[in-house]
Amino acid sequence: MDLLLQQLINGLFIGSVYGLFAVGYTLVFGVLDMLNLAHAAIFTLGGLIALWLVETAGVSLWLAFPMACVAAGLLGLLLNQVAFAPLRKRSDSQFSGLISSIAMAIIFEAAALGLFGARSVRFPVGTVPTHTWQIAGITITLLQVGIVCVAASLMVILTLFIGRTRTGKAIRAVGENERAATLLGINVNGIIAFTFFVSSALGGAAGILFGLYFNNLTPDMGRSIELKGLAVIILGGMGSIPGAILGGLAFGLSEVLTVAITGTSNLRDAVAFAVLFAILLIRPSGLLGRGKTREA
Amino acid sequence: MEHLLQFYAIYGSVINFIGINALLALSLNVTLSAGMLSLGNAAFAAVGGYTAGILSLRFGFPYVASLAGGTCAAGLVGLVIGLPVLRLKGVFLAMATLAFGEVVRLAAVNLDVTGGAEGLTGIPNVTTTWMIYLVLAAAAYFIAMLRRSRLGWGLVSMREDETAASSLGIPVTYYKAVAFVIGAMLAGLAGGMYAHLNYLITPRDYGFFIAVDLLIYNIVGGTNIWYGPILGAALLTALPEVLRGAGVTAGPIRMGINGLILLLVILFLPNGLASLFARRRSSAVKAGA
């Protein structure tokens, strides 16, 4: 029982990182109806930049975290400018945007490989104070609590921002109908660029938390989360932020539960993708989606 | 002649890989020409490769029979997966086929009959270069003929506007399923040949990023004409060797050049490198007239 509870708690921690990653992913899709496959590469670069700041530049993690998030956000602006903005007027922009984001993902990954090398790297010992609690037979580390708190507060801030502020309203308006938003005097290009900045900064934050949690960063670490992130946003419903959060948690929990039930980690991802496949067939709009997926 | 043999001795495996990759790229082209983005073709190649490998290895089937078995198995899986999945469009079809691909890959990792993560080893090494290129030529001819057929025009019209195509009496669902199964069978055939080329196949040979590579070959070469995917596969498969010959050995630079080529093509040549030839030819016609 304790073991199961411990597994559930672990699933919550990793699920909150998935959720944070997926929120940025789904944000861009909600606004542009385009899948940004370079999101995982920015996730990787966010983690690696934070590591470089801590290890080489000697910045404390508290400062390195926001700095790396901003750097990831700037990469997002670059991504939008190079790979998405020139294609937006094209009739096949959904398809060509997907391709150009793959191209940027390759270029970003090559940059990560060139700048940081192919070996796996880790944060220096003592970056985060090691402290553990034992509650009712369950072990929780300070790092895990920190990860959940940071991920949760970022997601809450984003939800409030999208729901309550004027800019958030503009983002939703552009997502709803770009032309109508233009007619209403919304600076559509600015809003899209801003969305990329926010999305990529959140992706970078997820990369830093992921790197801290597993204490292992490689230039291709984005590859495994890329597929999981796609699964999460489809599970939650494309473009839905609460859906992405919920999907992330569900995915994290399903992973640990599969391991707990089958006793091996072999089937972990297979179950998740089988569920994804079934959801696409039964309810392609996902758990909290907008229900217009068939025409997309 | 001697130079040619020497060249083949050094680059024979690259030449073989170009052929296999071109065949796989052609298999994806069938669905792409109808505007369907499938990321499942690597998985169909896996189904074909594993089936053919198991038939040869465990049941002692002759080469051609193994290939036929692998091709049919891939086609059958394509039919079973295709019928429910083809209701989805655009990104959602891509995601569903991607999920299917991951399930196939993970099944190959976990099943005993496929040899698990180490893969299937000891498959007789009987595929030769001329066989690959013979099959490639036949496939290219088939695709070129397909494009001129009723089915081919139907697929193109579905890519342009599915509603209009359907209102003109094109059996959209049926054509989609046919295209999907043809693509799956071609991929299965390529997978079977690859399995018999390389002694072994592993689940790693057929992951998500292989599926993306096939898409990249098509985009870089051009999807609108039969030689586009072949051109893309040849260029990008040979590129690492060419760069190595040119003295560029750093992995990141080679990878970056790959990404850069793809980016430039999608931004400035949306119909791929093949459109360069087509454009020159059409302007030559104009100059002649």
JSON list of C-alpha atoms in Angstrom, two decimals, chain A residues 5-76:
[
{"chain": "A", "resi": 5, "resn": "LEU", "atom": "CA", "xyz": [1.04, 5.53, -2.53]},
{"chain": "A", "resi": 6, "resn": "GLN", "atom": "CA", "xyz": [4.70, 6.35, -3.06]},
{"chain": "A", "resi": 7, "resn": "GLN", "atom": "CA", "xyz": [4.30, 5.54, -6.75]},
{"chain": "A", "resi": 8, "resn": "LEU", "atom": "CA", "xyz": [1.24, 7.76, -6.99]},
{"chain": "A", "resi": 9, "resn": "ILE", "atom": "CA", "xyz": [3.16, 10.63, -5.41]},
{"chain": "A", "resi": 10, "resn": "ASN", "atom": "CA", "xyz": [6.03, 10.09, -7.88]},
{"chain": "A", "resi": 11, "resn": "GLY", "atom": "CA", "xyz": [3.52, 10.08, -10.70]},
{"chain": "A", "resi": 12, "resn": "LEU", "atom": "CA", "xyz": [2.23, 13.42, -9.47]},
{"chain": "A", "resi": 13, "resn": "PHE", "atom": "CA", "xyz": [5.73, 14.93, -9.60]},
{"chain": "A", "resi": 14, "resn": "ILE", "atom": "CA", "xyz": [6.57, 13.74, -13.09]},
{"chain": "A", "resi": 15, "resn": "GLY", "atom": "CA", "xyz": [3.02, 14.46, -14.23]},
{"chain": "A", "resi": 16, "resn": "SER", "atom": "CA", "xyz": [3.32, 18.08, -13.20]},
{"chain": "A", "resi": 17, "resn": "VAL", "atom": "CA", "xyz": [6.43, 18.43, -15.39]},
{"chain": "A", "resi": 18, "resn": "TYR", "atom": "CA", "xyz": [4.57, 16.82, -18.31]},
{"chain": "A", "resi": 19, "resn": "GLY", "atom": "CA", "xyz": [1.69, 19.19, -17.67]},
{"chain": "A", "resi": 20, "resn": "LEU", "atom": "CA", "xyz": [3.94, 22.24, -17.71]},
{"chain": "A", "resi": 21, "resn": "PHE", "atom": "CA", "xyz": [5.54, 21.08, -20.94]},
{"chain": "A", "resi": 22, "resn": "ALA", "atom": "CA", "xyz": [2.18, 20.36, -22.53]},
{"chain": "A", "resi": 23, "resn": "VAL", "atom": "CA", "xyz": [0.65, 23.70, -21.52]},
{"chain": "A", "resi": 24, "resn": "GLY", "atom": "CA", "xyz": [3.16, 25.55, -23.69]},
{"chain": "A", "resi": 25, "resn": "TYR", "atom": "CA", "xyz": [2.63, 23.07, -26.52]},
{"chain": "A", "resi": 26, "resn": "THR", "atom": "CA", "xyz": [-1.13, 23.42, -26.48]},
{"chain": "A", "resi": 27, "resn": "LEU", "atom": "CA", "xyz": [-1.03, 27.21, -26.12]},
{"chain": "A", "resi": 28, "resn": "VAL", "atom": "CA", "xyz": [0.54, 27.62, -29.56]},
{"chain": "A", "resi": 29, "resn": "PHE", "atom": "CA", "xyz": [-1.84, 25.11, -31.07]},
{"chain": "A", "resi": 30, "resn": "GLY", "atom": "CA", "xyz": [-4.82, 26.88, -29.54]},
{"chain": "A", "resi": 31, "resn": "VAL", "atom": "CA", "xyz": [-3.80, 30.19, -31.08]},
{"chain": "A", "resi": 32, "resn": "LEU", "atom": "CA", "xyz": [-2.38, 29.14, -34.44]},
{"chain": "A", "resi": 33, "resn": "ASP", "atom": "CA", "xyz": [-3.87, 25.70, -35.06]},
{"chain": "A", "resi": 34, "resn": "MET", "atom": "CA", "xyz": [-0.30, 24.70, -35.83]},
{"chain": "A", "resi": 35, "resn": "LEU", "atom": "CA", "xyz": [1.69, 22.01, -34.13]},
{"chain": "A", "resi": 36, "resn": "ASN", "atom": "CA", "xyz": [5.06, 23.30, -32.97]},
{"chain": "A", "resi": 37, "resn": "LEU", "atom": "CA", "xyz": [7.34, 20.28, -33.03]},
{"chain": "A", "resi": 38, "resn": "ALA", "atom": "CA", "xyz": [10.32, 22.41, -31.97]},
{"chain": "A", "resi": 39, "resn": "HIS", "atom": "CA", "xyz": [8.83, 22.80, -28.50]},
{"chain": "A", "resi": 40, "resn": "ALA", "atom": "CA", "xyz": [10.80, 19.80, -27.23]},
{"chain": "A", "resi": 41, "resn": "ALA", "atom": "CA", "xyz": [14.06, 21.24, -28.56]},
{"chain": "A", "resi": 42, "resn": "ILE", "atom": "CA", "xyz": [13.40, 24.46, -26.67]},
{"chain": "A", "resi": 43, "resn": "PHE", "atom": "CA", "xyz": [12.62, 22.38, -23.58]},
{"chain": "A", "resi": 44, "resn": "THR", "atom": "CA", "xyz": [16.08, 20.81, -23.92]},
{"chain": "A", "resi": 45, "resn": "LEU", "atom": "CA", "xyz": [17.84, 24.12, -24.53]},
{"chain": "A", "resi": 46, "resn": "GLY", "atom": "CA", "xyz": [16.07, 25.67, -21.52]},
{"chain": "A", "resi": 47, "resn": "GLY", "atom": "CA", "xyz": [17.44, 22.95, -19.25]},
{"chain": "A", "resi": 48, "resn": "LEU", "atom": "CA", "xyz": [20.93, 23.14, -20.76]},
{"chain": "A", "resi": 49, "resn": "ILE", "atom": "CA", "xyz": [21.08, 26.94, -20.55]},
{"chain": "A", "resi": 50, "resn": "ALA", "atom": "CA", "xyz": [20.10, 26.81, -16.87]},
{"chain": "A", "resi": 51, "resn": "LEU", "atom": "CA", "xyz": [22.79, 24.22, -16.30]},
{"chain": "A", "resi": 52, "resn": "TRP", "atom": "CA", "xyz": [25.38, 26.37, -18.06]},
{"chain": "A", "resi": 53, "resn": "LEU", "atom": "CA", "xyz": [24.38, 29.39, -15.98]},
{"chain": "A", "resi": 54, "resn": "VAL", "atom": "CA", "xyz": [24.69, 27.42, -12.73]},
{"chain": "A", "resi": 55, "resn": "GLU", "atom": "CA", "xyz": [27.80, 25.45, -13.56]},
{"chain": "A", "resi": 56, "resn": "THR", "atom": "CA", "xyz": [29.93, 27.74, -15.71]},
{"chain": "A", "resi": 57, "resn": "ALA", "atom": "CA", "xyz": [28.68, 31.23, -14.96]},
{"chain": "A", "resi": 58, "resn": "GLY", "atom": "CA", "xyz": [28.23, 30.45, -11.26]},
{"chain": "A", "resi": 59, "resn": "VAL", "atom": "CA", "xyz": [24.77, 31.97, -11.01]},
{"chain": "A", "resi": 60, "resn": "SER", "atom": "CA", "xyz": [22.55, 30.62, -8.23]},
{"chain": "A", "resi": 61, "resn": "LEU", "atom": "CA", "xyz": [19.64, 28.49, -9.34]},
{"chain": "A", "resi": 62, "resn": "TRP", "atom": "CA", "xyz": [17.11, 31.08, -8.15]},
{"chain": "A", "resi": 63, "resn": "LEU", "atom": "CA", "xyz": [18.48, 33.53, -10.67]},
{"chain": "A", "resi": 64, "resn": "ALA", "atom": "CA", "xyz": [19.40, 30.99, -13.33]},
{"chain": "A", "resi": 65, "resn": "PHE", "atom": "CA", "xyz": [15.85, 29.64, -13.49]},
{"chain": "A", "resi": 66, "resn": "PRO", "atom": "CA", "xyz": [14.14, 32.85, -14.65]},
{"chain": "A", "resi": 67, "resn": "MET", "atom": "CA", "xyz": [17.11, 33.78, -16.84]},
{"chain": "A", "resi": 68, "resn": "ALA", "atom": "CA", "xyz": [16.96, 30.45, -18.67]},
{"chain": "A", "resi": 69, "resn": "CYS", "atom": "CA", "xyz": [13.18, 30.80, -19.04]},
{"chain": "A", "resi": 70, "resn": "VAL", "atom": "CA", "xyz": [13.64, 34.20, -20.69]},
{"chain": "A", "resi": 71, "resn": "ALA", "atom": "CA", "xyz": [16.33, 32.75, -22.95]},
{"chain": "A", "resi": 72, "resn": "ALA", "atom": "CA", "xyz": [13.95, 29.96, -23.95]},
{"chain": "A", "resi": 73, "resn": "GLY", "atom": "CA", "xyz": [11.26, 32.55, -24.60]},
{"chain": "A", "resi": 74, "resn": "LEU", "atom": "CA", "xyz": [13.62, 34.48, -26.88]},
{"chain": "A", "resi": 75, "resn": "LEU", "atom": "CA", "xyz": [14.32, 31.26, -28.78]},
{"chain": "A", "resi": 76, "resn": "GLY", "atom": "CA", "xyz": [10.56, 30.98, -29.17]}
]
